[in-house]
Amino acid sequence: MASLILSSRDLDFLLHEWLDVESLTKRSRFTEHSRETFDAVLHLAERIATDHFRPHNRRADENEPRMVDGKVELIPEVGRALTVFTDAGLMAGSFDEDLGGLQLPHAVSQAAMAWFQAANIATSSYPFLTMGNARLLLTHGSQQQIDTFVRPELEGRWFGTMALSEPQAGSSLGDITTKAVPQDDGTYRLTGNKMWISGGDHELTENIVHLVLAKIPGGPPGTKGISLFVVPKFLVNADGTLGDRNDVVLAGLNHKMGYRGTTNTLLNFGEGVHTPGGQAGAVGYLVGEEHRGLTYMFSMMNEARIGVGMGAAALGYTGYLHALDYARTRTQGRPVADKDPASPAVPIIEHADVRRMLLAAKSYAEGGLALGLYCARLVDEEQTAESEGGRARAHLLLEMLTPIAKAWPSQWGPVADDLAIQVHGGYGYTRDYPVEQFYRDNRLNPIHEGTNGIQALDLLGRKVVMQGGAGLALLGETIRATTARAAGTEWTAFAADLDAAVGRLGAVTATLWRAGDPELALANAQVYLEAAGHLVVAWIWLEQALATGTADSDFHDGKRQAARYFWRWELPRVHAQFELLESLDRTVLDTDSRWL
């Protein structure tokens, strides 16, 4: 029986028939690998996700983390699943061999991680955060910090977090008030509060490595005065053993509508409950240079944003597969042309409107997953392309696509799950079927790691104008290279419509900024993001359609039909949005807050 978590056949198509990850094995970093090793990792991920992550997904949702005597209690299945995950070497999968890693391409690692995100998004969040934490320290930390903190993380003995938000600041990081005071021994003492810290406290591992944003007294105001610190739950002795409890205290748990199995915390730093060395304040270690913390953290944030998009696509995907399975087995009603009430009821997939919903969900889920893996493949190009120009090109295109890769699946993945509920009918809204949980879990993703509104401001306010519009020009050039390949194929008309949309995107961008009113332009940023996102996913669908070639199978026919759906039903949406943007509409900007 085919899995209801993800489609191994689709991952095989995306990685091998489309993205050609096997070609990466010609590069020095990946020479020890082959298609066989890549496939073995994916099969291992599927098995562990199926046997150890999926079974407790509902139980973790129904039994949220509890705070008991200052500690977090979780159902035991979470810890057992994560032990299997780390023992299999998956935590260190894409990291260097000298760190115990497998040096997998990022595209393969992300595809493997998608199995866990689809099977159990809450339990998968612990390694997701830890891998991002470790990668930041590898990029910006000292060798001592790497040896002290990263190695235990990649072994799965310690987990990591990122602690950015504060109760009064939210996403406005320039307004954080957590303070870091330098000490004579080169450490810092941190005091303040952090909110919404996923994985912020638990008993799953020996230690927790917090990456904390704070301000050093006397530094510049706003975001320019933010520094980044490693603040472990337990201090670490010179020989690597654990020492005193650091002055980091669990103040409370947040209870969300989804991701319920993930501990989400309010942490107090420097409360004085624990006083390392007899002094209040959490001991922290500066990462890199003072006042460059936000720059460092964004290297983790950008990875996390693509990962959130992948998780949203994966949750939409599993919702789609469950709905598809239900529609094939649930009998109800008769075909429109059959008026005989005595005839047997048919599976609901025989009804055109059910097929419409399934086709839409398929296009959102498979399109979002393909977009995320394309971005992961760009990471591999950015890091290992043979020419400097190739690496620079991949970096620039990845910068352009990151807000879309986070926001588009986060908007449309939940729509796929919403459609999955609708396909189930009345049963979809009950806890007898898992689709209602998929929707609740997925609804958090438009908020995680920077809301979709923040991604819109990033795309229109920064990415399309950076380097004189070089990123936008590169995106257009890349899309037109695809449409050129479609000339003379059955996809010629799709390519022509996509070319027209790309042209309008460039024109609309110029119109918005030529008006000379940044406030007006950014008031319409969300519409711009939605239009650009749909355009990009239409391009991803044309790419997939071309990759099917002349292959004749139900799978390839399904790919081509989903591409047709996105072309005919979804791509036309962007033109109404472009018209709104071209009009320089002031409705939102001119709305007085007293009128609401």
Coordinates of C-alpha atoms in Angstrom, one line a residue:
M1 CA 0.0 0.0 0.0
A2 CA 1.3 3.5 -0.9
S3 CA 2.2 5.7 2.0
L4 CA -0.2 8.4 3.2
I5 CA 2.7 10.4 4.6
L6 CA 4.5 11.4 1.4
S7 CA 5.0 10.0 -2.1
S8 CA 8.3 8.2 -2.5
R9 CA 7.6 8.1 -6.3
D10 CA 7.2 11.9 -6.4
L11 CA 10.5 12.5 -4.4
D12 CA 12.2 10.1 -6.8
F13 CA 10.9 12.2 -9.8
L14 CA 11.8 15.5 -8.2
L15 CA 15.3 14.6 -7.2
H16 CA 16.3 12.4 -10.1
E17 CA 14.2 13.1 -13.2
W18 CA 14.0 16.8 -12.6
L19 CA 16.8 18.1 -10.3
D20 CA 19.4 15.5 -11.3
V21 CA 20.9 15.3 -7.8
E22 CA 23.1 12.4 -8.9
S23 CA 25.2 14.8 -11.0
L24 CA 26.3 16.3 -7.7
T25 CA 28.4 13.2 -7.0
K26 CA 30.9 14.5 -9.6
R27 CA 31.8 17.3 -7.1
S28 CA 34.5 16.7 -4.5
R29 CA 32.2 17.2 -1.5
F30 CA 29.9 14.4 -2.7
T31 CA 32.2 11.9 -4.4
E32 CA 31.6 9.3 -1.8
H33 CA 27.9 9.2 -2.7
S34 CA 25.8 7.8 -5.5
R35 CA 22.2 7.5 -6.4
E36 CA 22.1 4.3 -4.3
T37 CA 23.3 6.1 -1.2
F38 CA 20.8 8.9 -1.7
D39 CA 18.0 6.5 -2.2
A40 CA 19.1 4.5 0.9
V41 CA 18.9 7.6 3.1
L42 CA 15.4 8.4 1.7
H43 CA 14.2 4.9 2.3
L44 CA 15.6 5.0 5.9
A45 CA 13.8 8.3 6.5
E46 CA 10.5 6.9 5.2
R47 CA 10.8 3.8 7.5
I48 CA 11.7 5.8 10.6
A49 CA 9.0 8.4 9.9
T50 CA 6.4 5.6 9.4
D51 CA 7.4 3.4 12.3
H52 CA 8.4 6.0 15.0
F53 CA 7.1 9.5 14.1
R54 CA 3.7 9.0 12.6
P55 CA 2.3 6.6 15.3
H56 CA 2.4 9.2 18.1
N57 CA 1.4 12.3 16.0
R58 CA -2.2 12.2 17.3
R59 CA -1.2 11.3 20.9
A60 CA 1.2 14.2 21.1
D61 CA -1.5 16.5 19.9
E62 CA -3.9 15.3 22.5
N63 CA -1.3 15.3 25.3
E64 CA 0.4 18.6 25.2
P65 CA 3.7 19.3 27.1
R66 CA 3.0 20.1 30.7
M67 CA 5.0 22.1 33.2
V68 CA 5.4 20.2 36.4
D69 CA 7.6 21.5 39.2
G70 CA 9.5 23.8 36.8
K71 CA 10.1 21.0 34.3
V72 CA 8.5 20.0 31.0
E73 CA 6.8 16.6 30.8
L74 CA 6.3 15.1 27.3
I75 CA 4.9 11.8 26.2
P76 CA 7.7 9.2 26.1
E77 CA 7.2 8.4 22.4
V78 CA 8.7 11.8 21.5
G79 CA 12.1 11.0 23.1
R80 CA 12.1 7.5 21.7
A81 CA 11.5 8.6 18.2
L82 CA 14.2 11.3 18.4
T83 CA 16.7 8.7 19.7
V84 CA 16.0 6.6 16.6
F85 CA 16.4 9.6 14.4
T86 CA 19.8 10.6 15.9
D87 CA 21.1 7.1 16.2
A88 CA 20.5 6.7 12.4
G89 CA 22.8 9.7 11.8
L90 CA 20.1 11.9 10.3
M91 CA 20.8 14.9 12.6
A92 CA 24.3 15.2 11.0
G93 CA 23.2 14.1 7.5
S94 CA 24.3 17.2 5.5
F95 CA 27.2 18.2 7.8
D96 CA 30.9 17.5 7.3
E97 CA 32.4 14.1 7.8
D98 CA 34.8 15.5 10.4
L99 CA 31.8 16.5 12.5
G100 CA 30.3 13.0 12.2
G101 CA 28.2 13.9 9.2
L102 CA 27.3 12.2 6.0
Q103 CA 28.0 15.2 3.7
L104 CA 24.7 14.7 1.9
P105 CA 23.5 17.3 -0.6
H106 CA 21.1 19.7 1.0
A107 CA 18.4 18.7 -1.5
V108 CA 18.6 15.1 -0.4
S109 CA 18.7 16.1 3.3
Q110 CA 15.7 18.3 2.9
A111 CA 13.8 15.5 1.0
A112 CA 14.5 13.1 3.9
M113 CA 13.4 15.7 6.4
A114 CA 10.1 16.2 4.6
W115 CA 9.2 12.6 5.6
F116 CA 9.4 13.6 9.3
Q117 CA 7.7 16.9 8.8
A118 CA 4.7 15.2 7.1
A119 CA 4.6 12.4 9.6
N120 CA 4.9 14.4 12.8
I121 CA 5.6 18.1 12.4
A122 CA 5.8 18.7 16.2
T123 CA 8.4 16.0 17.0
S124 CA 10.4 16.9 13.9
S125 CA 10.8 20.5 15.1
Y126 CA 13.4 19.5 17.7
P127 CA 16.0 18.3 15.2
F128 CA 14.9 21.0 12.7
L129 CA 15.9 23.7 15.2
T130 CA 19.0 21.9 16.3
M131 CA 20.4 21.6 12.8
G132 CA 19.8 25.3 12.1
N133 CA 21.4 26.2 15.4
A134 CA 24.5 24.1 14.6
R135 CA 24.8 25.4 11.1
L136 CA 24.8 29.0 12.4
L137 CA 27.6 28.3 14.9
L138 CA 29.6 26.5 12.2
T139 CA 29.3 29.6 10.0
H140 CA 29.8 32.4 12.6
G141 CA 31.1 30.8 15.8
S142 CA 34.6 30.2 17.1
Q143 CA 36.4 26.9 16.9
Q144 CA 35.9 26.5 20.6
Q145 CA 32.1 27.1 20.3
I146 CA 32.0 24.5 17.5
D147 CA 33.8 21.9 19.6
T148 CA 31.9 22.7 22.7
F149 CA 28.4 23.0 21.4
V150 CA 28.0 21.8 17.8
R151 CA 29.5 18.4 18.1
P152 CA 27.1 17.3 21.0
E153 CA 24.2 18.7 19.0
L154 CA 25.0 16.7 15.9
E155 CA 25.4 13.6 18.0
G156 CA 21.9 14.2 19.3
R157 CA 23.0 14.6 22.9
W158 CA 22.1 18.2 23.1
F159 CA 19.3 20.1 21.2
G160 CA 19.3 23.8 20.1
T161 CA 17.0 26.7 19.9
M162 CA 16.9 30.3 18.7
A163 CA 15.6 32.9 21.1
L164 CA 14.6 36.1 19.3
S165 CA 11.2 37.3 20.3
E166 CA 10.2 39.0 23.5
P167 CA 6.7 39.6 25.0
Q168 CA 6.7 43.3 24.2
A169 CA 8.5 43.2 20.9
G170 CA 7.3 40.2 18.8
S171 CA 8.8 40.5 15.4
S172 CA 10.1 44.0 16.0
L173 CA 13.5 42.9 17.1
G174 CA 14.9 46.4 17.3
D175 CA 12.7 46.8 20.4
I176 CA 14.1 43.9 22.4
T177 CA 15.3 44.7 25.9
T178 CA 17.3 41.6 26.9
K179 CA 20.6 42.9 28.2
A180 CA 24.1 41.4 28.0
V181 CA 26.7 42.8 30.3
P182 CA 30.4 42.0 29.6
Q183 CA 32.4 40.3 32.3
D184 CA 36.2 40.4 33.0
D185 CA 36.5 36.7 32.0
G186 CA 35.2 37.5 28.4
T187 CA 31.7 36.1 29.1
Y188 CA 28.5 38.1 29.3
R189 CA 25.7 38.0 31.8
L190 CA 22.2 38.1 30.3
T191 CA 19.0 39.4 31.8
G192 CA 15.6 39.6 30.2
N193 CA 12.7 37.5 28.9
K194 CA 12.1 35.6 25.7
M195 CA 8.8 34.4 24.3
W196 CA 7.6 31.8 21.8
I197 CA 10.8 29.8 22.1
S198 CA 10.1 26.4 20.4
G199 CA 12.0 23.6 22.1
G200 CA 13.0 26.1 24.8
D201 CA 12.9 23.6 27.7
H202 CA 12.5 19.8 28.0
E203 CA 14.2 16.7 29.4
L204 CA 14.8 15.1 26.0
T205 CA 18.6 15.8 26.0
E206 CA 21.3 16.4 28.5
N207 CA 21.6 20.1 27.6
I208 CA 19.9 22.8 25.5
V209 CA 21.9 25.3 23.5
H210 CA 20.1 28.6 23.2
L211 CA 21.1 31.2 20.6
V212 CA 19.9 34.5 22.2
L213 CA 19.6 38.0 20.8
A214 CA 20.5 40.7 23.3
K215 CA 21.9 44.2 23.5
I216 CA 25.2 45.2 25.1
P217 CA 24.8 48.5 27.1
G218 CA 26.2 51.4 25.2
G219 CA 25.7 49.9 21.8
P220 CA 23.8 51.5 18.8
P221 CA 20.0 51.8 19.1
G222 CA 17.6 49.5 17.2
T223 CA 18.6 46.5 15.2
K224 CA 22.2 47.8 14.8
G225 CA 22.8 47.2 18.5
I226 CA 21.8 43.6 18.6
S227 CA 24.4 40.9 19.4
L228 CA 24.2 37.1 19.4
F229 CA 25.1 34.8 22.3
V230 CA 25.3 31.1 23.1
V231 CA 23.5 30.5 26.4
P232 CA 23.5 26.9 27.4
K233 CA 20.9 25.5 29.9
F234 CA 23.9 23.9 31.7
L235 CA 27.3 25.4 31.7
V236 CA 30.0 23.2 30.1
N237 CA 33.3 22.4 31.8
A238 CA 36.6 22.5 30.0
D239 CA 36.6 18.7 29.6
G240 CA 33.1 18.8 28.0
T241 CA 31.2 17.6 31.0
L242 CA 28.2 19.5 32.3
G243 CA 28.6 22.0 35.1
D244 CA 26.3 24.3 37.0
R245 CA 22.8 25.0 35.9
N246 CA 22.8 28.4 34.1
D247 CA 20.4 31.2 35.1
V248 CA 17.8 30.3 32.5
V249 CA 14.4 29.5 33.9
L250 CA 11.3 28.1 32.4
A251 CA 8.6 30.7 33.2
G252 CA 5.7 29.1 31.3
L253 CA 4.4 27.2 28.3
N254 CA 2.4 28.6 25.4
H255 CA -0.4 26.4 24.1
K256 CA -1.0 26.7 20.4
M257 CA -3.8 25.4 18.1
G258 CA -1.2 23.2 16.3
Y259 CA 2.3 21.9 16.7
R260 CA 1.0 20.9 20.2
G261 CA 3.7 18.3 20.7
T262 CA 6.4 21.0 20.5
T263 CA 7.4 22.6 23.7
N264 CA 6.8 26.4 23.3
T265 CA 8.1 28.4 26.1
L266 CA 8.5 31.7 27.9
L267 CA 12.1 31.8 29.3
N268 CA 13.5 34.2 31.9
F269 CA 17.3 34.9 31.7
G270 CA 19.0 36.2 34.9
E271 CA 16.1 35.7 37.2
G272 CA 18.4 34.7 40.0
V273 CA 17.0 31.3 40.6
H274 CA 20.3 29.8 39.6
T275 CA 23.5 31.8 40.2
P276 CA 26.5 30.4 38.4
G277 CA 29.6 31.5 40.3
G278 CA 27.4 33.1 42.9
Q279 CA 26.3 35.8 40.6
A280 CA 22.9 36.4 39.0
G281 CA 22.5 36.5 35.2
A282 CA 22.7 33.8 32.6
V283 CA 26.2 33.2 31.4
G284 CA 26.5 33.8 27.6
Y285 CA 29.3 33.6 25.0
L286 CA 29.4 36.2 22.3
V287 CA 29.1 34.8 18.7
G288 CA 31.3 36.6 16.3
E289 CA 31.5 40.4 16.8
E290 CA 29.4 42.7 19.0
H291 CA 26.4 44.3 17.3
R292 CA 26.3 41.9 14.4
G293 CA 23.8 39.5 15.9
L294 CA 20.9 40.1 13.6
T295 CA 23.1 39.5 10.6
Y296 CA 24.3 36.2 12.0
M297 CA 20.8 35.1 13.1
F298 CA 19.4 35.7 9.6
S299 CA 21.7 33.0 8.3
M300 CA 19.7 30.6 10.5
M301 CA 16.5 32.4 9.8
N302 CA 16.8 32.1 6.1
E303 CA 17.4 28.3 6.4
A304 CA 14.5 28.1 8.8
R305 CA 12.2 30.0 6.4
I306 CA 12.8 27.6 3.6
G307 CA 12.4 24.7 6.1
V308 CA 9.0 26.2 7.3
G309 CA 7.9 26.3 3.7
M310 CA 8.9 22.7 3.2
G311 CA 7.0 21.7 6.4
A312 CA 3.9 23.5 5.1
A313 CA 4.1 21.8 1.8
A314 CA 4.7 18.4 3.5
L315 CA 1.6 18.9 5.7
G316 CA -0.4 19.9 2.7
Y317 CA 0.9 16.8 0.9
T318 CA -0.1 14.3 3.6
G319 CA -3.5 16.0 3.8
Y320 CA -3.9 15.6 0.1
L321 CA -2.9 11.9 0.2
H322 CA -5.4 11.2 3.0
A323 CA -8.1 12.9 1.1
L324 CA -7.3 11.0 -2.1
D325 CA -7.4 7.7 -0.2
Y326 CA -10.7 8.6 1.4
A327 CA -12.2 9.7 -1.9
R328 CA -11.3 6.4 -3.6
T329 CA -12.9 4.3 -0.8
R330 CA -15.9 6.4 0.3
T331 CA -19.0 5.7 -1.7
Q332 CA -21.8 8.3 -1.9
G333 CA -24.1 9.5 -4.6
R334 CA -24.3 8.6 -8.3
P335 CA -23.0 10.2 -11.5
V336 CA -25.0 13.1 -12.9
A337 CA -26.0 11.1 -15.9
D338 CA -27.2 8.2 -13.9
K339 CA -30.8 8.9 -12.6
D340 CA -31.5 5.4 -11.4
P341 CA -31.8 5.5 -7.5
A342 CA -31.4 1.7 -7.5
S343 CA -27.9 1.8 -9.0
P344 CA -25.0 1.4 -6.6
A345 CA -23.3 4.5 -5.1
V346 CA -20.0 5.3 -6.5
P347 CA -16.7 6.4 -4.9
I348 CA -16.8 10.1 -4.4
I349 CA -13.7 10.6 -6.5
E350 CA -16.1 9.9 -9.5
H351 CA -17.7 13.3 -8.8
A352 CA -16.2 16.1 -10.8
D353 CA -16.1 18.6 -7.9
V354 CA -14.2 16.2 -5.7
R355 CA -11.7 15.7 -8.5
R356 CA -11.4 19.5 -8.7
M357 CA -10.6 19.8 -5.0
L358 CA -8.1 16.9 -5.2
L359 CA -6.4 18.4 -8.3
A360 CA -6.1 21.8 -6.6
A361 CA -4.7 20.2 -3.4
K362 CA -2.3 18.2 -5.6
S363 CA -1.1 21.3 -7.4
Y364 CA -0.5 23.2 -4.1
A365 CA 1.2 20.4 -2.3
E366 CA 3.4 19.0 -5.1
G367 CA 4.1 22.6 -6.3
G368 CA 5.2 23.7 -2.8
L369 CA 7.4 20.6 -2.3
A370 CA 9.0 21.1 -5.6
L371 CA 9.7 24.8 -4.9
G372 CA 11.4 23.9 -1.6
L373 CA 13.6 21.2 -3.1
Y374 CA 14.5 23.6 -5.9
C375 CA 15.7 26.1 -3.3
A376 CA 17.6 23.3 -1.5
R377 CA 19.3 22.4 -4.8
L378 CA 20.3 26.1 -5.1
V379 CA 22.0 25.8 -1.7
D380 CA 24.1 22.9 -3.1
E381 CA 25.0 25.1 -6.1
E382 CA 25.8 28.1 -3.8
Q383 CA 28.2 25.9 -1.8
T384 CA 29.7 23.6 -4.4
A385 CA 29.3 25.0 -7.9
E386 CA 32.6 24.7 -9.8
S387 CA 32.8 28.4 -10.8
E388 CA 32.6 31.5 -8.6
G389 CA 30.0 32.9 -11.0
G390 CA 27.9 29.8 -10.6
R391 CA 28.0 30.1 -6.8
A392 CA 27.1 33.8 -7.0
R393 CA 24.3 33.2 -9.3
A394 CA 22.8 30.5 -7.1
H395 CA 23.2 32.8 -4.0
L396 CA 21.4 35.7 -5.7
L397 CA 18.5 33.5 -7.0
L398 CA 18.1 31.9 -3.6
E399 CA 18.0 35.4 -1.9
M400 CA 15.1 36.3 -4.3
L401 CA 13.2 33.0 -3.8
T402 CA 13.5 32.7 0.0
P403 CA 10.5 34.9 1.0
I404 CA 8.4 33.1 -1.6
A405 CA 9.6 29.6 -0.6
K406 CA 8.6 30.4 2.9
A407 CA 5.3 32.3 2.3
W408 CA 3.7 30.5 -0.7
P409 CA 3.6 27.0 0.8
S410 CA 2.6 28.5 4.1
Q411 CA -0.4 30.1 2.4
W412 CA -1.4 27.3 0.1
G413 CA -0.4 24.3 2.1
P414 CA -3.2 25.0 4.6
V415 CA -5.6 25.5 1.6
A416 CA -4.6 21.9 0.5
D417 CA -5.5 20.7 4.1
D418 CA -8.7 22.8 4.0
L419 CA -9.7 21.0 0.8
A420 CA -8.8 17.7 2.4
I421 CA -11.3 18.4 5.2
Q422 CA -13.9 19.3 2.6
V423 CA -13.3 16.1 0.6
H424 CA -14.0 14.2 3.9
G425 CA -17.2 16.0 4.3
G426 CA -18.7 16.0 7.8
Y427 CA -16.1 13.5 8.9
G428 CA -13.3 15.9 8.1
Y429 CA -14.2 18.2 10.9
T430 CA -14.1 15.4 13.5
R431 CA -11.1 13.9 15.3
D432 CA -12.0 10.5 13.8
Y433 CA -9.8 11.5 10.8
P434 CA -6.4 13.3 11.0
V435 CA -7.0 16.0 8.4
E436 CA -8.3 18.5 11.0
Q437 CA -5.0 18.2 12.8
F438 CA -3.0 18.7 9.6
Y439 CA -4.9 21.9 9.1
R440 CA -4.4 23.1 12.7
D441 CA -0.7 22.3 12.5
N442 CA -0.3 23.9 9.1
R443 CA -2.1 27.1 10.1
L444 CA 0.9 28.1 12.3
N445 CA 3.3 28.2 9.3
P446 CA 2.1 31.6 8.0
I447 CA 3.4 33.0 11.3
H448 CA 6.5 30.9 12.0
E449 CA 9.9 32.4 11.3
G450 CA 8.6 35.8 10.2
T451 CA 4.9 36.2 9.2
N452 CA 3.9 36.2 5.6
G453 CA 3.4 39.9 5.8
I454 CA 7.1 40.2 6.8
Q455 CA 8.1 38.1 3.9
A456 CA 6.1 40.4 1.6
L457 CA 7.9 43.4 2.9
D458 CA 11.2 41.6 2.5
L459 CA 10.4 40.7 -1.1
L460 CA 9.1 44.0 -2.3
G461 CA 11.1 46.3 0.0
R462 CA 14.5 44.5 -0.2
K463 CA 14.9 41.6 -2.6
V464 CA 13.5 43.0 -5.9
V465 CA 15.5 46.2 -5.5
M466 CA 18.8 44.9 -4.2
Q467 CA 21.8 45.3 -6.5
G468 CA 19.8 47.6 -8.7
G469 CA 17.2 44.9 -9.4
A470 CA 19.7 42.2 -10.3
G471 CA 17.8 39.5 -8.4
L472 CA 14.5 40.2 -10.1
A473 CA 16.3 40.3 -13.5
L474 CA 17.9 36.9 -12.7
L475 CA 14.6 35.4 -11.7
G476 CA 13.1 36.6 -15.0
E477 CA 16.0 35.3 -17.0
T478 CA 15.8 31.9 -15.3
I479 CA 12.1 31.6 -15.9
R480 CA 12.5 32.6 -19.6
A481 CA 15.1 29.9 -20.0
T482 CA 12.5 27.4 -19.1
T483 CA 9.8 28.9 -21.4
A484 CA 12.3 28.8 -24.2
R485 CA 12.8 25.1 -23.7
A486 CA 9.0 24.7 -24.0
A487 CA 8.9 26.1 -27.5
G488 CA 7.5 23.6 -30.0
T489 CA 6.2 21.3 -27.3
E490 CA 2.6 20.8 -26.0
W491 CA 3.5 23.4 -23.4
T492 CA 4.1 26.3 -25.8
A493 CA 0.9 28.1 -24.8
F494 CA 1.6 27.7 -21.1
A495 CA 5.1 29.1 -21.7
A496 CA 3.7 32.1 -23.6
D497 CA 1.3 32.9 -20.7
L498 CA 4.1 32.6 -18.2
D499 CA 6.3 34.9 -20.3
A500 CA 3.5 37.5 -20.3
A501 CA 3.2 37.2 -16.5
V502 CA 6.9 37.7 -16.0
G503 CA 6.8 40.8 -18.2
R504 CA 4.0 42.2 -16.1
L505 CA 5.8 41.4 -12.8
G506 CA 8.8 43.5 -14.0
A507 CA 6.5 46.4 -15.1
V508 CA 4.5 46.3 -11.9
T509 CA 7.6 46.4 -9.8
A510 CA 8.8 49.5 -11.7
T511 CA 5.4 51.2 -11.4
L512 CA 5.3 50.7 -7.6
W513 CA 8.7 52.1 -7.0
R514 CA 8.6 54.8 -9.7
A515 CA 5.7 56.4 -7.8
G516 CA 8.2 57.6 -5.2
D517 CA 6.0 56.7 -2.3
P518 CA 7.6 53.7 -0.4
E519 CA 4.7 53.7 2.2
L520 CA 2.2 53.3 -0.6
A521 CA 4.3 50.6 -2.4
L522 CA 4.7 48.5 0.8
A523 CA 1.1 48.9 1.8
N524 CA 0.4 46.6 -1.3
A525 CA 3.3 44.2 -0.6
Q526 CA 1.1 41.3 0.4
V527 CA -0.7 41.3 -3.0
Y528 CA 2.7 41.6 -4.7
L529 CA 4.0 38.5 -2.8
E530 CA 0.9 36.5 -3.7
A531 CA 1.2 37.3 -7.4
A532 CA 4.9 36.7 -7.5
G533 CA 4.5 33.5 -5.6
H534 CA 1.9 32.1 -7.9
L535 CA 4.0 33.1 -10.9
V536 CA 7.0 31.3 -9.5
V537 CA 5.0 28.1 -8.7
A538 CA 3.6 28.2 -12.3
W539 CA 7.2 28.2 -13.5
I540 CA 8.0 25.3 -11.2
W541 CA 5.0 23.4 -12.7
L542 CA 6.2 24.1 -16.2
E543 CA 9.6 22.8 -15.2
Q544 CA 8.0 19.6 -13.9
A545 CA 5.8 19.2 -17.0
L546 CA 8.9 19.4 -19.2
A547 CA 10.7 16.9 -17.0
T548 CA 8.0 14.3 -17.7
G549 CA 9.1 14.3 -21.3
T550 CA 7.2 11.6 -23.2
A551 CA 7.0 9.1 -20.3
D552 CA 3.7 7.2 -20.3
S553 CA 2.4 6.3 -16.9
D554 CA -0.4 7.4 -14.5
F555 CA 2.2 9.1 -12.4
H556 CA 3.5 11.2 -15.3
D557 CA 0.0 11.9 -16.6
G558 CA -0.9 13.1 -13.2
K559 CA 2.0 15.5 -13.2
R560 CA 1.0 16.9 -16.6
Q561 CA -2.6 17.3 -15.5
A562 CA -1.6 19.1 -12.3
A563 CA 0.5 21.4 -14.5
R564 CA -2.4 22.1 -16.8
Y565 CA -4.6 22.8 -13.8
F566 CA -2.1 25.4 -12.4
W567 CA -1.8 27.0 -15.8
R568 CA -5.5 27.3 -16.6
W569 CA -7.0 27.8 -13.1
E570 CA -4.3 29.4 -11.0
L571 CA -1.9 31.4 -13.1
P572 CA -4.7 33.7 -14.3
R573 CA -5.2 34.9 -10.7
V574 CA -2.0 37.0 -11.0
H575 CA -3.4 39.4 -13.6
A576 CA -6.1 40.7 -11.4
Q577 CA -3.5 41.3 -8.7
F578 CA -1.2 43.0 -11.2
E579 CA -4.0 45.3 -12.2
L580 CA -4.6 46.2 -8.5
L581 CA -0.9 46.9 -8.0
E582 CA -0.7 49.0 -11.2
S583 CA -3.5 51.2 -10.0
L584 CA -1.4 52.3 -7.0
D585 CA -4.5 51.6 -4.9
R586 CA -4.6 53.6 -1.6
T587 CA -7.5 51.8 0.1
V588 CA -5.5 50.1 2.8
L589 CA -3.1 53.0 3.3
D590 CA -6.0 55.5 3.6
T591 CA -8.0 53.5 6.1
D592 CA -8.2 55.4 9.4
S593 CA -7.7 53.1 12.3
R594 CA -10.9 54.6 13.9
W595 CA -13.0 53.1 11.1
L596 CA -12.1 49.5 12.0

